[in-house]
PDB file of C-alpha atoms and ligand atoms in Angstrom:
ATOM      1  CA  MET F   1       8.903  11.140 -27.487  1.00 95.00           C
ATOM      2  CA  HIS F   2       6.839   8.032 -26.975  1.00 97.00           C
ATOM      3  CA  ILE F   3       4.894   7.347 -23.762  1.00 98.00           C
ATOM      4  CA  ILE F   4       4.059   3.812 -22.658  1.00 98.00           C
ATOM      5  CA  LEU F   5       1.259   3.811 -20.079  1.00 98.00           C
ATOM      6  CA  ALA F   6       1.873   0.754 -17.930  1.00 98.00           C
ATOM      7  CA  GLY F   7      -1.031  -1.477 -16.995  1.00 98.00           C
ATOM      8  CA  PRO F   8      -2.070  -2.283 -14.391  1.00 98.00           C
ATOM      9  CA  ARG F   9      -1.381   0.995 -12.608  1.00 98.00           C
ATOM     10  CA  GLY F  10      -3.108   3.211 -10.072  1.00 98.00           C
ATOM     11  CA  PHE F  11      -5.998   2.422  -7.767  1.00 98.00           C
ATOM     12  CA  CYS F  12      -6.288  -1.136  -6.432  1.00 98.00           C
ATOM     13  CA  ALA F  13      -9.438  -2.761  -5.068  1.00 97.00           C
ATOM     14  CA  GLY F  14      -8.556  -1.844  -1.460  1.00 97.00           C
ATOM     15  CA  VAL F  15      -8.013   1.825  -2.258  1.00 97.00           C
ATOM     16  CA  ASN F  16     -11.206   1.937  -4.332  1.00 97.00           C
ATOM     17  CA  MET F  17     -13.110   0.443  -1.417  1.00 96.00           C
ATOM     18  CA  ALA F  18     -11.612   2.862   1.140  1.00 97.00           C
ATOM     19  CA  ILE F  19     -12.285   5.934  -1.002  1.00 97.00           C
ATOM     20  CA  GLU F  20     -15.820   4.835  -1.865  1.00 96.00           C
ATOM     21  CA  SER F  21     -16.446   4.085   1.834  1.00 97.00           C
ATOM     22  CA  LEU F  22     -15.471   7.627   2.766  1.00 97.00           C
ATOM     23  CA  ARG F  23     -17.601   9.104  -0.023  1.00 96.00           C
ATOM     24  CA  SER F  24     -20.527   6.987   1.103  1.00 95.00           C
ATOM     25  CA  ALA F  25     -20.005   7.973   4.771  1.00 96.00           C
ATOM     26  CA  ILE F  26     -20.013  11.677   3.845  1.00 96.00           C
ATOM     27  CA  ARG F  27     -23.250  11.214   1.879  1.00 94.00           C
ATOM     28  CA  ARG F  28     -24.864   9.266   4.697  1.00 94.00           C
ATOM     29  CA  TYR F  29     -23.704  11.184   7.786  1.00 95.00           C
ATOM     30  CA  GLY F  30     -22.488  14.538   6.477  1.00 96.00           C
ATOM     31  CA  THR F  31     -19.237  16.074   7.693  1.00 95.00           C
ATOM     32  CA  PRO F  32     -17.168  16.015   9.703  1.00 96.00           C
ATOM     33  CA  VAL F  33     -16.249  12.387   9.229  1.00 97.00           C
ATOM     34  CA  TYR F  34     -13.035  11.513  11.068  1.00 98.00           C
ATOM     35  CA  VAL F  35     -10.383   9.237   9.540  1.00 98.00           C
ATOM     36  CA  TYR F  36      -7.646   7.563  11.546  1.00 97.00           C
ATOM     37  CA  HIS F  37      -4.437   8.476   9.676  1.00 94.00           C
ATOM     38  CA  GLU F  38      -4.454   9.122   5.905  1.00 95.00           C
ATOM     39  CA  ILE F  39      -7.364   7.389   4.159  1.00 95.00           C
ATOM     40  CA  VAL F  40      -4.793   6.259   1.567  1.00 95.00           C
ATOM     41  CA  HIS F  41      -1.214   7.459   1.199  1.00 95.00           C
ATOM     42  CA  ASN F  42      -1.738  10.038  -1.532  1.00 97.00           C
ATOM     43  CA  ARG F  43      -1.572  13.823  -1.244  1.00 97.00           C
ATOM     44  CA  TRP F  44      -4.287  14.488  -3.873  1.00 97.00           C
ATOM     45  CA  VAL F  45      -6.769  12.110  -2.325  1.00 97.00           C
ATOM     46  CA  VAL F  46      -6.113  13.424   1.181  1.00 97.00           C
ATOM     47  CA  ASP F  47      -6.399  17.088   0.081  1.00 97.00           C
ATOM     48  CA  HIS F  48      -9.605  16.344  -1.825  1.00 97.00           C
ATOM     49  CA  PHE F  49     -11.297  14.873   1.240  1.00 98.00           C
ATOM     50  CA  ARG F  50      -9.945  17.529   3.623  1.00 98.00           C
ATOM     51  CA  LYS F  51     -11.621  20.167   1.450  1.00 97.00           C
ATOM     52  CA  GLN F  52     -14.894  18.281   1.835  1.00 96.00           C
ATOM     53  CA  GLY F  53     -14.713  18.470   5.626  1.00 96.00           C
ATOM     54  CA  VAL F  54     -13.018  15.161   6.431  1.00 98.00           C
ATOM     55  CA  VAL F  55     -10.746  15.383   9.483  1.00 98.00           C
ATOM     56  CA  LEU F  56      -7.658  13.157   9.556  1.00 97.00           C
ATOM     57  CA  VAL F  57      -6.390  12.375  13.038  1.00 97.00           C
ATOM     58  CA  ASP F  58      -3.310  10.630  14.416  1.00 95.00           C
ATOM     59  CA  ASP F  59      -4.786  10.314  17.893  1.00 96.00           C
ATOM     60  CA  LEU F  60      -8.327   9.238  18.756  1.00 96.00           C
ATOM     61  CA  ALA F  61      -8.334  11.826  21.563  1.00 95.00           C
ATOM     62  CA  GLU F  62      -8.891  14.360  18.746  1.00 96.00           C
ATOM     63  CA  VAL F  63     -12.204  12.695  17.824  1.00 97.00           C
ATOM     64  CA  PRO F  64     -15.303  13.864  19.766  1.00 96.00           C
ATOM     65  CA  GLU F  65     -17.210  11.094  21.612  1.00 94.00           C
ATOM     66  CA  SER F  66     -19.805   9.296  19.451  1.00 93.00           C
ATOM     67  CA  ALA F  67     -18.467  10.824  16.205  1.00 96.00           C
ATOM     68  CA  ASN F  68     -18.138   8.879  12.940  1.00 96.00           C
ATOM     69  CA  LEU F  69     -14.665   7.400  12.510  1.00 97.00           C
ATOM     70  CA  LEU F  70     -13.304   5.576   9.484  1.00 98.00           C
ATOM     71  CA  TYR F  71     -10.252   3.300   9.618  1.00 97.00           C
ATOM     72  CA  SER F  72      -7.993   3.708   6.589  1.00 95.00           C
ATOM     73  CA  ALA F  73      -7.118   0.977   4.074  1.00 94.00           C
ATOM     74  CA  HIS F  74      -3.948   0.163   6.052  1.00 94.00           C
ATOM     75  CA  GLY F  75      -5.811  -1.097   9.098  1.00 95.00           C
ATOM     76  CA  VAL F  76      -5.393  -0.418  12.815  1.00 96.00           C
ATOM     77  CA  SER F  77      -4.166  -2.259  15.882  1.00 94.00           C
ATOM     78  CA  PRO F  78      -6.492  -3.780  18.516  1.00 94.00           C
ATOM     79  CA  GLU F  79      -5.481  -0.956  20.886  1.00 95.00           C
ATOM     80  CA  VAL F  80      -6.999   1.596  18.486  1.00 96.00           C
ATOM     81  CA  ARG F  81     -10.176  -0.510  18.266  1.00 96.00           C
ATOM     82  CA  ARG F  82     -10.430  -0.647  22.071  1.00 96.00           C
ATOM     83  CA  THR F  83      -9.940   3.117  22.379  1.00 96.00           C
ATOM     84  CA  ALA F  84     -12.606   3.739  19.734  1.00 97.00           C
ATOM     85  CA  ALA F  85     -15.025   1.471  21.613  1.00 96.00           C
ATOM     86  CA  ARG F  86     -14.303   3.262  24.919  1.00 96.00           C
ATOM     87  CA  ARG F  87     -15.059   6.602  23.267  1.00 94.00           C
ATOM     88  CA  ARG F  88     -18.240   5.137  21.717  1.00 96.00           C
ATOM     89  CA  LEU F  89     -17.119   6.163  18.249  1.00 97.00           C
ATOM     90  CA  LYS F  90     -19.219   4.974  15.320  1.00 96.00           C
ATOM     91  CA  VAL F  91     -16.634   3.025  13.374  1.00 97.00           C
ATOM     92  CA  ILE F  92     -16.557   2.249   9.665  1.00 97.00           C
ATOM     93  CA  ASP F  93     -13.729  -0.184   9.065  1.00 97.00           C
ATOM     94  CA  ALA F  94     -12.314   0.397   5.576  1.00 97.00           C
ATOM     95  CA  THR F  95      -9.259  -1.794   6.202  1.00 97.00           C
ATOM     96  CA  CYS F  96      -8.352  -3.604   2.987  1.00 97.00           C
ATOM     97  CA  PRO F  97      -9.397  -7.271   3.316  1.00 97.00           C
ATOM     98  CA  LEU F  98      -5.909  -8.272   2.175  1.00 97.00           C
ATOM     99  CA  VAL F  99      -4.439  -6.442   5.177  1.00 97.00           C
ATOM    100  CA  THR F 100      -7.031  -8.064   7.451  1.00 97.00           C
ATOM    101  CA  LYS F 101      -5.889 -11.436   6.085  1.00 96.00           C
ATOM    102  CA  VAL F 102      -2.362 -10.749   7.392  1.00 97.00           C
ATOM    103  CA  HIS F 103      -3.782  -9.648  10.781  1.00 96.00           C
ATOM    104  CA  LYS F 104      -5.729 -12.912  11.026  1.00 96.00           C
ATOM    105  CA  GLU F 105      -2.646 -14.946  10.130  1.00 96.00           C
ATOM    106  CA  ALA F 106      -0.716 -13.168  12.911  1.00 97.00           C
ATOM    107  CA  ILE F 107      -3.448 -13.987  15.433  1.00 97.00           C
ATOM    108  CA  ARG F 108      -3.660 -17.631  14.283  1.00 97.00           C
ATOM    109  CA  TYR F 109       0.108 -18.218  14.400  1.00 97.00           C
ATOM    110  CA  ALA F 110       0.370 -16.563  17.826  1.00 98.00           C
ATOM    111  CA  GLN F 111      -2.485 -18.712  19.167  1.00 98.00           C
ATOM    112  CA  GLN F 112      -0.701 -21.813  17.866  1.00 97.00           C
ATOM    113  CA  GLY F 113       2.457 -20.856  19.759  1.00 98.00           C
ATOM    114  CA  TYR F 114       4.575 -19.647  16.843  1.00 98.00           C
ATOM    115  CA  LYS F 115       7.072 -16.810  17.049  1.00 98.00           C
ATOM    116  CA  ILE F 116       6.357 -14.639  14.012  1.00 98.00           C
ATOM    117  CA  VAL F 117       8.918 -12.825  11.881  1.00 98.00           C
ATOM    118  CA  LEU F 118       7.166  -9.936  10.146  1.00 98.00           C
ATOM    119  CA  ILE F 119       8.957  -8.560   7.070  1.00 98.00           C
ATOM    120  CA  GLY F 120       8.024  -4.910   6.680  1.00 97.00           C
ATOM    121  CA  HIS F 121       8.899  -1.270   7.220  1.00 96.00           C
ATOM    122  CA  ALA F 122       9.098   0.079  10.762  1.00 96.00           C
ATOM    123  CA  GLY F 123       6.474   2.703  11.497  1.00 93.00           C
ATOM    124  CA  HIS F 124       4.222   1.928   8.503  1.00 92.00           C
ATOM    125  CA  ASP F 125       0.541   1.973   9.505  1.00 91.00           C
ATOM    126  CA  GLU F 126       0.027  -1.580   8.290  1.00 94.00           C
ATOM    127  CA  VAL F 127       3.023  -2.896  10.238  1.00 96.00           C
ATOM    128  CA  LEU F 128       1.864  -1.144  13.418  1.00 95.00           C
ATOM    129  CA  GLY F 129      -1.571  -2.741  13.010  1.00 95.00           C
ATOM    130  CA  THR F 130      -0.240  -6.239  12.334  1.00 97.00           C
ATOM    131  CA  MET F 131       2.270  -6.090  15.195  1.00 97.00           C
ATOM    132  CA  GLY F 132      -0.460  -4.894  17.525  1.00 95.00           C
ATOM    133  CA  GLU F 133      -2.460  -8.073  16.846  1.00 95.00           C
ATOM    134  CA  ALA F 134       0.197 -10.278  18.464  1.00 96.00           C
ATOM    135  CA  SER F 135       2.761  -7.939  19.978  1.00 94.00           C
ATOM    136  CA  GLU F 136       4.211 -10.584  22.329  1.00 96.00           C
ATOM    137  CA  SER F 137       4.914 -12.975  19.465  1.00 97.00           C
ATOM    138  CA  ILE F 138       6.095 -10.765  16.574  1.00 98.00           C
ATOM    139  CA  VAL F 139       9.523  -9.481  15.685  1.00 98.00           C
ATOM    140  CA  LEU F 140      10.005  -7.095  12.745  1.00 98.00           C
ATOM    141  CA  VAL F 141      12.789  -7.512  10.182  1.00 98.00           C
ATOM    142  CA  GLN F 142      13.507  -4.994   7.427  1.00 98.00           C
ATOM    143  CA  THR F 143      16.735  -6.336   5.928  1.00 98.00           C
ATOM    144  CA  ILE F 144      18.796  -9.504   5.464  1.00 98.00           C
ATOM    145  CA  GLU F 145      21.118  -8.184   8.214  1.00 98.00           C
ATOM    146  CA  ASP F 146      18.128  -8.065  10.574  1.00 98.00           C
ATOM    147  CA  VAL F 147      17.539 -11.766   9.813  1.00 98.00           C
ATOM    148  CA  ASP F 148      21.167 -12.509  10.623  1.00 98.00           C
ATOM    149  CA  ARG F 149      20.720 -10.878  14.011  1.00 98.00           C
ATOM    150  CA  LEU F 150      17.663 -12.960  14.995  1.00 98.00           C
ATOM    151  CA  GLY F 151      18.317 -15.004  18.115  1.00 97.00           C
ATOM    152  CA  PHE F 152      16.001 -17.928  17.339  1.00 97.00           C
ATOM    153  CA  GLU F 153      17.105 -21.591  17.198  1.00 97.00           C
ATOM    154  CA  GLN F 154      16.354 -24.156  14.484  1.00 96.00           C
ATOM    155  CA  THR F 155      14.177 -25.937  17.037  1.00 96.00           C
ATOM    156  CA  ASP F 156      11.925 -22.884  17.609  1.00 98.00           C
ATOM    157  CA  LYS F 157       8.391 -22.828  16.235  1.00 98.00           C
ATOM    158  CA  LEU F 158       8.641 -20.030  13.665  1.00 98.00           C
ATOM    159  CA  ALA F 159       6.438 -18.489  10.974  1.00 98.00           C
ATOM    160  CA  TYR F 160       6.876 -15.446   8.773  1.00 98.00           C
ATOM    161  CA  LEU F 161       4.469 -12.859   7.389  1.00 98.00           C
ATOM    162  CA  THR F 162       5.023  -9.840   5.157  1.00 97.00           C
ATOM    163  CA  GLN F 163       3.628  -6.360   4.719  1.00 96.00           C
ATOM    164  CA  THR F 164       1.358  -6.328   1.647  1.00 96.00           C
ATOM    165  CA  THR F 165       3.203  -3.588  -0.256  1.00 94.00           C
ATOM    166  CA  LEU F 166       6.837  -4.734  -0.250  1.00 95.00           C
ATOM    167  CA  SER F 167       9.198  -5.131  -3.172  1.00 94.00           C
ATOM    168  CA  VAL F 168       8.606  -8.709  -4.346  1.00 95.00           C
ATOM    169  CA  ASP F 169      12.333  -9.123  -5.087  1.00 94.00           C
ATOM    170  CA  ASP F 170      13.611  -7.646  -1.809  1.00 94.00           C
ATOM    171  CA  ALA F 171      11.113  -9.642   0.245  1.00 96.00           C
ATOM    172  CA  GLY F 172      12.115 -12.787  -1.677  1.00 96.00           C
ATOM    173  CA  GLN F 173      15.760 -12.310  -0.682  1.00 97.00           C
ATOM    174  CA  ILE F 174      14.834 -11.829   2.974  1.00 97.00           C
ATOM    175  CA  ILE F 175      12.615 -14.928   2.871  1.00 97.00           C
ATOM    176  CA  ASP F 176      15.460 -16.935   1.288  1.00 97.00           C
ATOM    177  CA  ARG F 177      17.760 -15.906   4.139  1.00 98.00           C
ATOM    178  CA  LEU F 178      15.090 -16.756   6.725  1.00 98.00           C
ATOM    179  CA  GLN F 179      14.660 -20.205   5.186  1.00 97.00           C
ATOM    180  CA  GLN F 180      18.425 -20.748   5.107  1.00 98.00           C
ATOM    181  CA  ARG F 181      18.814 -19.872   8.780  1.00 98.00           C
ATOM    182  CA  PHE F 182      15.565 -21.497   9.943  1.00 98.00           C
ATOM    183  CA  PRO F 183      14.533 -24.323   7.559  1.00 98.00           C
ATOM    184  CA  GLN F 184      11.602 -25.102   9.837  1.00 98.00           C
ATOM    185  CA  ILE F 185       9.997 -21.657   9.337  1.00 98.00           C
ATOM    186  CA  VAL F 186       6.376 -21.811   8.167  1.00 97.00           C
ATOM    187  CA  ALA F 187       5.180 -19.653   5.246  1.00 95.00           C
ATOM    188  CA  PRO F 188       1.760 -17.998   4.973  1.00 92.00           C
ATOM    189  CA  ARG F 189      -0.758 -20.225   3.141  1.00 83.00           C
ATOM    190  CA  LYS F 190      -1.108 -17.611   0.443  1.00 84.00           C
ATOM    191  CA  GLU F 191       1.357 -14.879  -0.470  1.00 87.00           C
ATOM    192  CA  ASP F 192       0.970 -11.761   1.744  1.00 94.00           C
ATOM    193  CA  ILE F 193       2.336  -9.274  -0.795  1.00 96.00           C
ATOM    194  CA  CYS F 194      -0.922  -8.375  -2.485  1.00 96.00           C
ATOM    195  CA  TYR F 195      -1.934  -8.883  -6.107  1.00 97.00           C
ATOM    196  CA  ALA F 196      -1.900  -5.115  -6.820  1.00 97.00           C
ATOM    197  CA  THR F 197       1.653  -4.613  -5.554  1.00 96.00           C
ATOM    198  CA  THR F 198       2.856  -7.706  -7.419  1.00 97.00           C
ATOM    199  CA  ASN F 199       1.163  -6.826 -10.712  1.00 98.00           C
ATOM    200  CA  ARG F 200       2.297  -3.179 -10.762  1.00 98.00           C
ATOM    201  CA  GLN F 201       5.896  -4.193 -10.052  1.00 97.00           C
ATOM    202  CA  GLU F 202       5.772  -6.912 -12.722  1.00 98.00           C
ATOM    203  CA  ALA F 203       4.455  -4.476 -15.348  1.00 98.00           C
ATOM    204  CA  VAL F 204       7.019  -1.783 -14.600  1.00 98.00           C
ATOM    205  CA  LYS F 205       9.888  -4.298 -14.638  1.00 97.00           C
ATOM    206  CA  ILE F 206       8.859  -5.619 -18.070  1.00 98.00           C
ATOM    207  CA  LEU F 207       8.036  -2.276 -19.673  1.00 98.00           C
ATOM    208  CA  SER F 208      10.957  -0.280 -18.271  1.00 97.00           C
ATOM    209  CA  LEU F 209      13.274  -2.455 -20.400  1.00 96.00           C
ATOM    210  CA  GLN F 210      11.784  -0.723 -23.444  1.00 96.00           C
ATOM    211  CA  SER F 211      12.400   2.799 -22.135  1.00 97.00           C
ATOM    212  CA  GLU F 212      15.073   5.159 -20.860  1.00 97.00           C
ATOM    213  CA  LEU F 213      12.972   6.708 -18.106  1.00 98.00           C
ATOM    214  CA  VAL F 214      10.108   5.697 -15.803  1.00 98.00           C
ATOM    215  CA  LEU F 215       7.782   8.147 -14.081  1.00 98.00           C
ATOM    216  CA  VAL F 216       5.936   6.720 -11.082  1.00 98.00           C
ATOM    217  CA  VAL F 217       2.932   8.794 -10.046  1.00 98.00           C
ATOM    218  CA  GLY F 218       2.508   8.499  -6.293  1.00 98.00           C
ATOM    219  CA  SER F 219       3.320  10.166  -2.989  1.00 97.00           C
ATOM    220  CA  ARG F 220       6.503   9.550  -1.028  1.00 96.00           C
ATOM    221  CA  SER F 221       4.368   8.339   1.880  1.00 94.00           C
ATOM    222  CA  SER F 222       3.088   5.500  -0.336  1.00 95.00           C
ATOM    223  CA  SER F 223       5.107   2.339   0.252  1.00 92.00           C
ATOM    224  CA  ASN F 224       3.978   0.600  -2.928  1.00 93.00           C
ATOM    225  CA  SER F 225       4.736   3.708  -5.053  1.00 96.00           C
ATOM    226  CA  ARG F 226       8.279   3.882  -3.704  1.00 96.00           C
ATOM    227  CA  ARG F 227       8.764   0.184  -4.355  1.00 95.00           C
ATOM    228  CA  LEU F 228       7.582   0.724  -7.963  1.00 97.00           C
ATOM    229  CA  ALA F 229      10.280   3.353  -8.522  1.00 97.00           C
ATOM    230  CA  GLU F 230      12.874   1.030  -6.983  1.00 96.00           C
ATOM    231  CA  SER F 231      11.691  -1.837  -9.208  1.00 96.00           C
ATOM    232  CA  ALA F 232      12.229   0.323 -12.287  1.00 97.00           C
ATOM    233  CA  ILE F 233      15.676   1.498 -11.171  1.00 97.00           C
ATOM    234  CA  ALA F 234      16.670  -2.131 -10.544  1.00 96.00           C
ATOM    235  CA  THR F 235      16.239  -2.779 -14.291  1.00 96.00           C
ATOM    236  CA  GLY F 236      18.840  -0.126 -15.080  1.00 96.00           C
ATOM    237  CA  VAL F 237      16.693   2.854 -16.124  1.00 97.00           C
ATOM    238  CA  SER F 238      16.216   6.191 -14.411  1.00 97.00           C
ATOM    239  CA  ALA F 239      12.995   6.613 -12.471  1.00 98.00           C
ATOM    240  CA  HIS F 240      11.324   9.474 -10.639  1.00 98.00           C
ATOM    241  CA  LEU F 241       8.534   9.307  -8.093  1.00 98.00           C
ATOM    242  CA  ILE F 242       6.263  12.294  -8.697  1.00 98.00           C
ATOM    243  CA  ASP F 243       3.174  13.526  -6.899  1.00 98.00           C
ATOM    244  CA  GLY F 244       1.918  15.119 -10.108  1.00 98.00           C
ATOM    245  CA  PRO F 245       2.829  17.171 -13.207  1.00 98.00           C
ATOM    246  CA  ASP F 246       4.345  20.040 -11.174  1.00 98.00           C
ATOM    247  CA  ASP F 247       7.170  17.731 -10.099  1.00 98.00           C
ATOM    248  CA  ILE F 248       8.228  16.944 -13.686  1.00 98.00           C
ATOM    249  CA  GLU F 249      11.526  18.586 -14.680  1.00 96.00           C
ATOM    250  CA  PRO F 250      12.264  19.153 -18.413  1.00 93.00           C
ATOM    251  CA  ASN F 251      15.965  18.259 -18.036  1.00 94.00           C
ATOM    252  CA  TRP F 252      15.018  14.653 -17.217  1.00 97.00           C
ATOM    253  CA  PHE F 253      14.136  14.079 -20.882  1.00 95.00           C
ATOM    254  CA  SER F 254      17.240  15.250 -22.768  1.00 91.00           C
ATOM    255  CA  CYS F 255      18.248  11.735 -23.990  1.00 89.00           C
ATOM    256  CA  VAL F 256      14.840  10.076 -23.575  1.00 95.00           C
ATOM    257  CA  ARG F 257      12.896   8.697 -26.528  1.00 96.00           C
ATOM    258  CA  THR F 258      10.533   6.412 -24.611  1.00 98.00           C
ATOM    259  CA  VAL F 259       9.130   7.029 -21.145  1.00 98.00           C
ATOM    260  CA  VAL F 260       7.015   4.601 -19.130  1.00 98.00           C
ATOM    261  CA  ILE F 261       4.387   6.086 -16.839  1.00 98.00           C
ATOM    262  CA  THR F 262       2.948   4.026 -14.023  1.00 98.00           C
ATOM    263  CA  ALA F 263       1.154   4.871 -10.783  1.00 98.00           C
ATOM    264  CA  GLY F 264       1.093   3.481  -7.273  1.00 98.00           C
ATOM    265  CA  ALA F 265      -2.039   1.817  -5.931  1.00 97.00           C
ATOM    266  CA  SER F 266      -3.156   5.021  -4.191  1.00 97.00           C
ATOM    267  CA  ALA F 267      -2.523   7.457  -7.081  1.00 98.00           C
ATOM    268  CA  PRO F 268      -5.555   8.764  -9.027  1.00 98.00           C
ATOM    269  CA  GLU F 269      -5.751   8.230 -12.791  1.00 98.00           C
ATOM    270  CA  THR F 270      -6.687  11.917 -13.240  1.00 98.00           C
ATOM    271  CA  ILE F 271      -3.181  12.861 -12.091  1.00 98.00           C
ATOM    272  CA  VAL F 272      -1.602  10.341 -14.485  1.00 98.00           C
ATOM    273  CA  GLN F 273      -3.545  11.927 -17.336  1.00 98.00           C
ATOM    274  CA  LYS F 274      -2.389  15.428 -16.331  1.00 98.00           C
ATOM    275  CA  CYS F 275       1.208  14.202 -16.607  1.00 98.00           C
ATOM    276  CA  VAL F 276       0.486  12.723 -20.034  1.00 98.00           C
ATOM    277  CA  VAL F 277      -1.070  15.983 -21.239  1.00 97.00           C
ATOM    278  CA  LEU F 278       1.949  17.937 -20.017  1.00 97.00           C
ATOM    279  CA  LEU F 279       4.400  15.669 -21.880  1.00 96.00           C
ATOM    280  CA  GLN F 280       2.258  15.737 -25.018  1.00 96.00           C
ATOM    281  CA  GLY F 281       2.322  19.534 -24.913  1.00 95.00           C
ATOM    282  CA  GLU F 282       6.050  19.841 -24.184  1.00 93.00           C
ATOM    283  CA  PHE F 283       7.391  17.046 -26.403  1.00 94.00           C
ATOM    284  CA  THR F 284       4.549  16.222 -28.856  1.00 93.00           C
ATOM    285  CA  ALA F 285       4.653  12.757 -27.318  1.00 94.00           C
ATOM    286  CA  THR F 286       2.694   9.822 -28.719  1.00 96.00           C
ATOM    287  CA  VAL F 287       0.875   7.596 -26.197  1.00 98.00           C
ATOM    288  CA  GLU F 288       0.396   3.825 -26.072  1.00 97.00           C
ATOM    289  CA  SER F 289      -1.232   1.687 -23.330  1.00 98.00           C
ATOM    290  CA  ARG F 290       0.414  -1.660 -22.553  1.00 98.00           C
ATOM    291  CA  THR F 291      -1.329  -3.959 -20.087  1.00 98.00           C
ATOM    292  CA  ILE F 292       0.764  -6.841 -18.794  1.00 97.00           C
ATOM    293  CA  ARG F 293      -1.921  -8.334 -16.562  1.00 97.00           C
ATOM    294  CA  HIS F 294      -5.661  -7.741 -16.201  1.00 97.00           C
ATOM    295  CA  GLU F 295      -7.234  -7.355 -12.754  1.00 97.00           C
ATOM    296  CA  ASN F 296     -10.807  -7.966 -11.675  1.00 96.00           C
ATOM    297  CA  VAL F 297     -10.590  -7.855  -7.863  1.00 97.00           C
ATOM    298  CA  GLN F 298     -13.454  -6.043  -6.119  1.00 95.00           C
ATOM    299  CA  PHE F 299     -14.390  -5.536  -2.488  1.00 95.00           C
ATOM    300  CA  THR F 300     -17.749  -4.633  -0.995  1.00 94.00           C
ATOM    301  CA  LEU F 301     -18.172  -1.590   1.245  1.00 95.00           C
ATOM    302  CA  PRO F 302     -17.915  -2.295   4.990  1.00 94.00           C
ATOM    303  CA  GLU F 303     -20.891  -2.185   7.356  1.00 89.00           C
ATOM    304  CA  PRO F 304     -22.919  -0.136   8.070  1.00 87.00           C
ATOM    305  CA  LEU F 305     -22.597   1.331   4.587  1.00 88.00           C
ATOM    306  CA  PRO F 306     -24.845   0.068   1.799  1.00 81.00           C
ATOM    307  CA  THR F 307     -23.452  -3.183   0.388  1.00 71.00           C
ATOM    308  CA  THR F 308     -22.203  -2.039  -2.990  1.00 59.00           C
ATOM    309  CA  LEU F 309     -19.849  -4.161  -5.055  1.00 51.00           C
ATOM    310  CA  LEU F 310     -17.242  -1.786  -6.493  1.00 52.00           C
TER     311      LEU F 310
HETATM  312  S1  LIG W 401      -2.132  -2.175  -2.107  1.00 82.52           S
HETATM  313 FE1  LIG W 401      -2.924  -4.265  -1.805  1.00 82.52          FE
HETATM  314  S2  LIG W 401      -3.170  -4.493   0.408  1.00 82.52           S
HETATM  315 FE2  LIG W 401      -2.945  -2.280  -0.013  1.00 82.52          FE
HETATM  316  S3  LIG W 401      -5.040  -1.543  -0.215  1.00 82.52           S
HETATM  317 FE3  LIG W 401      -4.364  -2.105  -2.275  1.00 82.52          FE
HETATM  318  S4  LIG W 401      -5.062  -4.250  -2.561  1.00 82.52           S
HETATM  319 FE4  LIG W 401      -5.132  -3.784  -0.373  1.00 82.52          FE
END
């Protein structure tokens, strides 16, 4: 068997920043440090920090007054910010700047009187945060059929935004339909689907054509990991989303000579390497790295943490 390790894969700049922020907060304040929702959508990362004394909460009522609270990479709504301020929580905002960009676009469009169509997945943390920024002005669409049901007119002032971790192809089809129905609709100045999502999908689409099977390392709760698996399947190969080596089943490989391994933006490289080691042991697999696009995006840690460029 031959393994192609897809590049880029794994941690993006936003996830790196969020994880390093939490590490830095633990060093600076000790535990417990509270995190609103999962710091990133990955079981290994979450378990690792839980063991260190980090407490993940879904409701700020669970956080004692004046405690240290970190917002995850996916961002929060203004309502969460107001509640945190009321409870005098010491907030470290590890929202990815590329999510904040979408929040700011929502605020700007709403202030300018636009109705905003947000393309995203209902219930995702990022979507809840973005919708909370301009709840009176935003409507969520998840499918082309949702676009067909929109009650706007071609004279309405409309703009669209997208969640950062969507399938580039699926979002493109929804945008096409929006533009057909509402030619006046305004697009974001710069693409909302982030560089990391775009690059990982591009790499898996190119490399999966040279394989019979794609393994995507990532948790089911991770939107961009699920979209990676879907991107591979769309090219005609089999693909499995796995949390780690324990999920790998030997019968997947009966007719497989080449397997591509990639990882979602929240999946640690250590877990990728454990999968590689397992396949090398089971199938004496050879390993090759293929990088389709190089990345050099970095974000600084949020205040009040020391300003470190990651
Ligand atoms: S996937 Fe994109 S938007 Fe999400 S944290 Fe990473 S860089 Fe930021």
